[in-house]
CSV table of C-alpha atoms in Angstrom, one decimal:
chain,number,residue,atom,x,y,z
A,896,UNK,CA,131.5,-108.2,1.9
A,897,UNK,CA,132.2,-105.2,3.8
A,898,UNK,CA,133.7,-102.3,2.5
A,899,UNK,CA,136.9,-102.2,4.3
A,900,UNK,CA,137.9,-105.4,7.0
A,901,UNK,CA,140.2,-105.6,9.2
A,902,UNK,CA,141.6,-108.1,12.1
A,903,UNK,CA,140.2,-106.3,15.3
A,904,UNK,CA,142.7,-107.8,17.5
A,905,UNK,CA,144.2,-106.8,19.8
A,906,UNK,CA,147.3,-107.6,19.0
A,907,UNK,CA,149.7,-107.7,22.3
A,908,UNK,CA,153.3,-107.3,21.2
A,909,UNK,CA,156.3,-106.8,23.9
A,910,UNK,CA,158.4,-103.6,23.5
A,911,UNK,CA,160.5,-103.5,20.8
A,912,UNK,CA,158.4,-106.5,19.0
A,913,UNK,CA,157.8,-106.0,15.0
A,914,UNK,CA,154.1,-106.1,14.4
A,915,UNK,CA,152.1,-106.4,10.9
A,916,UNK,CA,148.4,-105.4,10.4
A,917,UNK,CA,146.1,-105.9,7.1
A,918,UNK,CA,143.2,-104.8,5.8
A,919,UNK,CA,141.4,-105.5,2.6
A,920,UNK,CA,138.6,-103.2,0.6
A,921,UNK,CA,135.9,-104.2,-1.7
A,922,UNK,CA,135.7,-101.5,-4.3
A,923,UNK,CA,138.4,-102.0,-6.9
A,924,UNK,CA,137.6,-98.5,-8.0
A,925,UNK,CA,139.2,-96.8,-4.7
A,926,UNK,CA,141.6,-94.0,-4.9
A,927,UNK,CA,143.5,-93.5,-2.1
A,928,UNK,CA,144.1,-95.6,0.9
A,929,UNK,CA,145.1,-94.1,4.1
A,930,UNK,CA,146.1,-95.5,8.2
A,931,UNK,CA,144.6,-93.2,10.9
A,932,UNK,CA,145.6,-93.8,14.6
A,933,UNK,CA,142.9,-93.4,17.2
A,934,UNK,CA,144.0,-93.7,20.7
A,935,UNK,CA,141.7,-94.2,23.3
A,936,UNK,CA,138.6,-91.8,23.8
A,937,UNK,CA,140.3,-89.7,21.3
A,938,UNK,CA,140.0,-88.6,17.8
A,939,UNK,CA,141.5,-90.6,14.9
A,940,UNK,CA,144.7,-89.3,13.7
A,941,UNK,CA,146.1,-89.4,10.3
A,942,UNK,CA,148.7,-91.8,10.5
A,943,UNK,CA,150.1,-92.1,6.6
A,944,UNK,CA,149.1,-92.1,3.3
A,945,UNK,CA,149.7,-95.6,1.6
A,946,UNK,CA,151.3,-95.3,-2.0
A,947,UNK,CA,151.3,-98.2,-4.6
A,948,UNK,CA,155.0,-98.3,-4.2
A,949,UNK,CA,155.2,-98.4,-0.7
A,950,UNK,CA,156.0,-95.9,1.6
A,951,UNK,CA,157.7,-95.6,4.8
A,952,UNK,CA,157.8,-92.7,7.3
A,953,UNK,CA,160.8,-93.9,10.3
A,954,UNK,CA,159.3,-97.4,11.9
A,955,UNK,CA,156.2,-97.2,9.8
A,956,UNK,CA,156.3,-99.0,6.5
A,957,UNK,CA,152.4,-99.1,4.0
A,958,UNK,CA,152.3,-100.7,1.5
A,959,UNK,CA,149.3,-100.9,-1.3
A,960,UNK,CA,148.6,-104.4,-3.5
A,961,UNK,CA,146.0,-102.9,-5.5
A,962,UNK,CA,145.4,-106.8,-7.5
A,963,UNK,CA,145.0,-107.9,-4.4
A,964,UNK,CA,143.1,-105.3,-3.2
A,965,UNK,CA,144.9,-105.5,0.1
A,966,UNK,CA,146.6,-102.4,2.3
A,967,UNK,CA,148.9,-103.4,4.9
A,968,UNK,CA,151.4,-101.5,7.9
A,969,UNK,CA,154.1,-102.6,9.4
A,970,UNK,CA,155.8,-101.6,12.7
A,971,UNK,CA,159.0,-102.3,13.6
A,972,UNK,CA,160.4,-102.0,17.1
A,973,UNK,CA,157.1,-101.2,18.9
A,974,UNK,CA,157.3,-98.8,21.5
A,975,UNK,CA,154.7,-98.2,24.1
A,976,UNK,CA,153.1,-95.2,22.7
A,977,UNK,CA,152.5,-97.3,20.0
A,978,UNK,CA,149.6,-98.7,21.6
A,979,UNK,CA,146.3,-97.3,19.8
A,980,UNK,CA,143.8,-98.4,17.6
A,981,UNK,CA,144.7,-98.3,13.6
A,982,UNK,CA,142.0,-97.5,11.3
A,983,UNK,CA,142.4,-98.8,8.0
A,984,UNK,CA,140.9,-96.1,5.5
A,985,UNK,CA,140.1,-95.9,2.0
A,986,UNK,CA,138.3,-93.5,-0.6
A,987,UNK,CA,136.4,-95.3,-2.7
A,988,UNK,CA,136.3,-93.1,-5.7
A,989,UNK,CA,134.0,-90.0,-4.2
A,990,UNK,CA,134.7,-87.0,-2.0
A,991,UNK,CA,134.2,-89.3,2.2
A,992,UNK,CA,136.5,-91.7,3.4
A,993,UNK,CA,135.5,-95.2,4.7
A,994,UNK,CA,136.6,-96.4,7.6
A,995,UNK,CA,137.5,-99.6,8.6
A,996,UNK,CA,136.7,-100.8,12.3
A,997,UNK,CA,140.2,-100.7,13.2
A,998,UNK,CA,143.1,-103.0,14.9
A,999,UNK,CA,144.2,-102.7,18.3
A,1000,UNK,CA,147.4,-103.1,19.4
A,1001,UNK,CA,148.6,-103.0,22.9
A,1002,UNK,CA,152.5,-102.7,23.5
A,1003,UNK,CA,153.6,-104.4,27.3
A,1004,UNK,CA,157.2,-103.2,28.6
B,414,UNK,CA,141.4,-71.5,15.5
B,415,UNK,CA,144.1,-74.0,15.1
B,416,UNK,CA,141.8,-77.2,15.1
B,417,UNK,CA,138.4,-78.2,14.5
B,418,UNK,CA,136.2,-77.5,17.5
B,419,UNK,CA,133.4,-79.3,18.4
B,420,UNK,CA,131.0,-78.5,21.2
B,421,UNK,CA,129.7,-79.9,23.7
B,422,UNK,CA,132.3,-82.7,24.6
B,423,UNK,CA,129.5,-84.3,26.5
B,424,UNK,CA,125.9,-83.9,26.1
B,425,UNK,CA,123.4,-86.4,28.5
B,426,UNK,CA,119.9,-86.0,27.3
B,427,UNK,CA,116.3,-87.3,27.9
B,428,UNK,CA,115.2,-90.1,25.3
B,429,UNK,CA,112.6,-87.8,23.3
B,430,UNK,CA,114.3,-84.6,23.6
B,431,UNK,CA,116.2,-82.9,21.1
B,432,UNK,CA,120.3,-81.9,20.8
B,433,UNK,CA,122.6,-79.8,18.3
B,434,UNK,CA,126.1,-80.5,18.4
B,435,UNK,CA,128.1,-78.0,16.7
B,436,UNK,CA,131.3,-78.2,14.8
B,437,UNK,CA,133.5,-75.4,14.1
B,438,UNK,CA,136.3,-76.0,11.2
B,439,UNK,CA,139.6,-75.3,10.0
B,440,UNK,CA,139.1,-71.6,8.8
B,441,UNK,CA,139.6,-72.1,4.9
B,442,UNK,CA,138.6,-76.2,5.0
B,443,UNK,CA,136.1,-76.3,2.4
B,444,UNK,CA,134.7,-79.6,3.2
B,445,UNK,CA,133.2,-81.1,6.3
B,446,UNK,CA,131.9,-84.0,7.5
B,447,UNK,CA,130.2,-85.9,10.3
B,448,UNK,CA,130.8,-89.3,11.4
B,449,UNK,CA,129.8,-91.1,14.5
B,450,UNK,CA,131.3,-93.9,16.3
B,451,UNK,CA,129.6,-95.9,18.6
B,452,UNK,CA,130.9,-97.8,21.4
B,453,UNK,CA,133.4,-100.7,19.7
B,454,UNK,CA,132.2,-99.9,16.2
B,455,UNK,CA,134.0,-98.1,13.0
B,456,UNK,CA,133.3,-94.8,11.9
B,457,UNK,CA,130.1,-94.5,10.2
B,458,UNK,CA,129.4,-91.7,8.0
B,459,UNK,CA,126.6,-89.2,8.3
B,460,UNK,CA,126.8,-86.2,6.3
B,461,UNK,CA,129.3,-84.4,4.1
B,462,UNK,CA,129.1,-80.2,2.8
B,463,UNK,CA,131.7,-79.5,0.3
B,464,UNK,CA,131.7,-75.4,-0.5
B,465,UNK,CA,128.6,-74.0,-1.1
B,466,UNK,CA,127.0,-77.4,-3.0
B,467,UNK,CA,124.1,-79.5,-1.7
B,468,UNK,CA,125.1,-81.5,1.2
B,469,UNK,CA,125.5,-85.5,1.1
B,470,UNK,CA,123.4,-87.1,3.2
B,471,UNK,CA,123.0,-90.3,2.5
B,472,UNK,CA,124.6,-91.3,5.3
B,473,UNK,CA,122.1,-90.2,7.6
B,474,UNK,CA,120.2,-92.7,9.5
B,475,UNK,CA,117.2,-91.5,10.0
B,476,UNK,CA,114.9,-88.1,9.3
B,477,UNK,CA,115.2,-87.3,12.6
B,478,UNK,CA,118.6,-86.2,12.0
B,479,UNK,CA,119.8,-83.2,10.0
B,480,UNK,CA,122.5,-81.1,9.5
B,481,UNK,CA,123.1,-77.1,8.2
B,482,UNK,CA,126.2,-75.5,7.3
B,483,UNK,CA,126.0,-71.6,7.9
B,484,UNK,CA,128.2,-69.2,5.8
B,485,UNK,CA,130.1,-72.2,4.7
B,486,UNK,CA,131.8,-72.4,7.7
B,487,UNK,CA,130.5,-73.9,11.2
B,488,UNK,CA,128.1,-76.7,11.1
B,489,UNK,CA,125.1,-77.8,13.4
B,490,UNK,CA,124.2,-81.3,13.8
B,491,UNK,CA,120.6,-81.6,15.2
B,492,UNK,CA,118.8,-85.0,16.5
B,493,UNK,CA,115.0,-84.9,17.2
B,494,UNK,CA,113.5,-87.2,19.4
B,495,UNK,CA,116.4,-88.9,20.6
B,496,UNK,CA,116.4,-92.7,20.8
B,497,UNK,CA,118.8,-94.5,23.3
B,498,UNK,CA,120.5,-96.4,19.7
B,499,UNK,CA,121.7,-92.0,19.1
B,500,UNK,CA,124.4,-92.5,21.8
B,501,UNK,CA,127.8,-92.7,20.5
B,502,UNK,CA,130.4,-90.1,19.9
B,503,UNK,CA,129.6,-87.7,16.9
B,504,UNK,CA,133.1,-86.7,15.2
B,505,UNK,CA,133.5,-83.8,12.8
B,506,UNK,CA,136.1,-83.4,10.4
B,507,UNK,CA,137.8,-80.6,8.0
B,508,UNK,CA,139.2,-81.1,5.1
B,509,UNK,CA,141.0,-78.7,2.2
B,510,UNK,CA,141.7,-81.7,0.0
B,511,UNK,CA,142.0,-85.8,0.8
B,512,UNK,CA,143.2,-85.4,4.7
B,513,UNK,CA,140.8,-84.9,7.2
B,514,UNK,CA,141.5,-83.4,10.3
B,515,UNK,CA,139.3,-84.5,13.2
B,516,UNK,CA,137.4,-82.7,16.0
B,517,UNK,CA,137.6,-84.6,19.7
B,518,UNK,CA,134.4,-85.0,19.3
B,519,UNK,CA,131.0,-84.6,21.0
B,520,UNK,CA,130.1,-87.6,23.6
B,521,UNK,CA,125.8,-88.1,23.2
B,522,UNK,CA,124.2,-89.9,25.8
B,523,UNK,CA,120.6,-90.5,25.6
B,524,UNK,CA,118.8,-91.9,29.1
């Protein structure tokens, strides 16, 4: 099993659309858990942390089942600047980050 | 400077020859890594300095690559004998704590 999977889409939402990615992670020992956003060509971006209680940050909403062992982010009323690839990333319990291979989602007027 | 800096942005090179990419840091980020992304693929680390302790490197493919921290600052990745499989983009990152800030990376293409 990989360390970190997620869905690599693309997911094509119209404007205004509410969108839902997930990713799960194999080490039950991980830390922390984190979304980057990576657009095209460019450097990933830290996006949010993801809390066990949830956490939301304006149209962004993570949320952390550690049982599960499954992260997931919501987006409500997608803009186009939304569009980007979301990198599902977790620390597995020492000092680097793993990264998942990312979701792409594409936002269309 | 503000951000991590990372230089060249684009480096073509001769299968065979040799390349350093070079990564300058958030002054004070006491951690660094390198990561490389190929074309459609996740991140994959490479190598992580953390202060003035041994490196990790168990990411490292291969020993033709290797990696120096000077001063505990800048970094130098270096590739020997490069094999067409080396090109991808080679990301460095900063880090005071758990957040890493990226460089835009360095663009390695090997003909």
């Amino acid at each position: 099993r990989k360390e970190v999977e997620q869905d690599p889409g693309p997911f094509n939402v119209p404007e205004g659309a509410t969108v839902a990615f997930n990713c799960t992670y194999s080490n039950s020992a991980s830390q922390s858990f984190f979304w980057y956003r990576q657009d095209c060509r460019k450097e990933p971006k830290l996006l949010m942390s993801v809390y066990s209680s949830g956490n939301e940050d304006g149209r962004f909403t993570a949320q952390l089942n550690r049982a599960s062992q499954y992260i997931s982010l919501l987006i409500r009323d997608s803009k186009l600047s939304d569009s980007a690839t979301y990198l599902c990333v977790v620390n597995p319990g020492y000092s680097t980050l793993t990264f998942g291979k990312g979701t792409m989602l594409l936002v269309s007027p | 400077g503000a951000g991590v800096s990372q230089s060249p942005s684009n480096k073509v090179t001769e299968k065979g020859k040799d390349v350093e990419l070079r990564c300058d840091p958030i002054s004070g980020h006491t951690a660094l890594y390198w990561y490389r992304q190929s074309l459609g693929q996740g991140l994959e680390f490479l190598i992580y300095f953390q202060g003035n302790s041994a490196p990790d490197k168990s990411g490292l493919p291969s020993d033709r690559f290797s990696a120096e921290r000077t001063g505990g600052s800048v970094s130098t990745l270096t590739i020997q004998r490069t094999q067409q499989e080396d090109s991808a983009v080679y990301l460095c990152a900063s880090s005071p704590d758990r957040y890493y800030t990226f460089g835009s990376g360095t663009r390695l293409t090997v003909v």
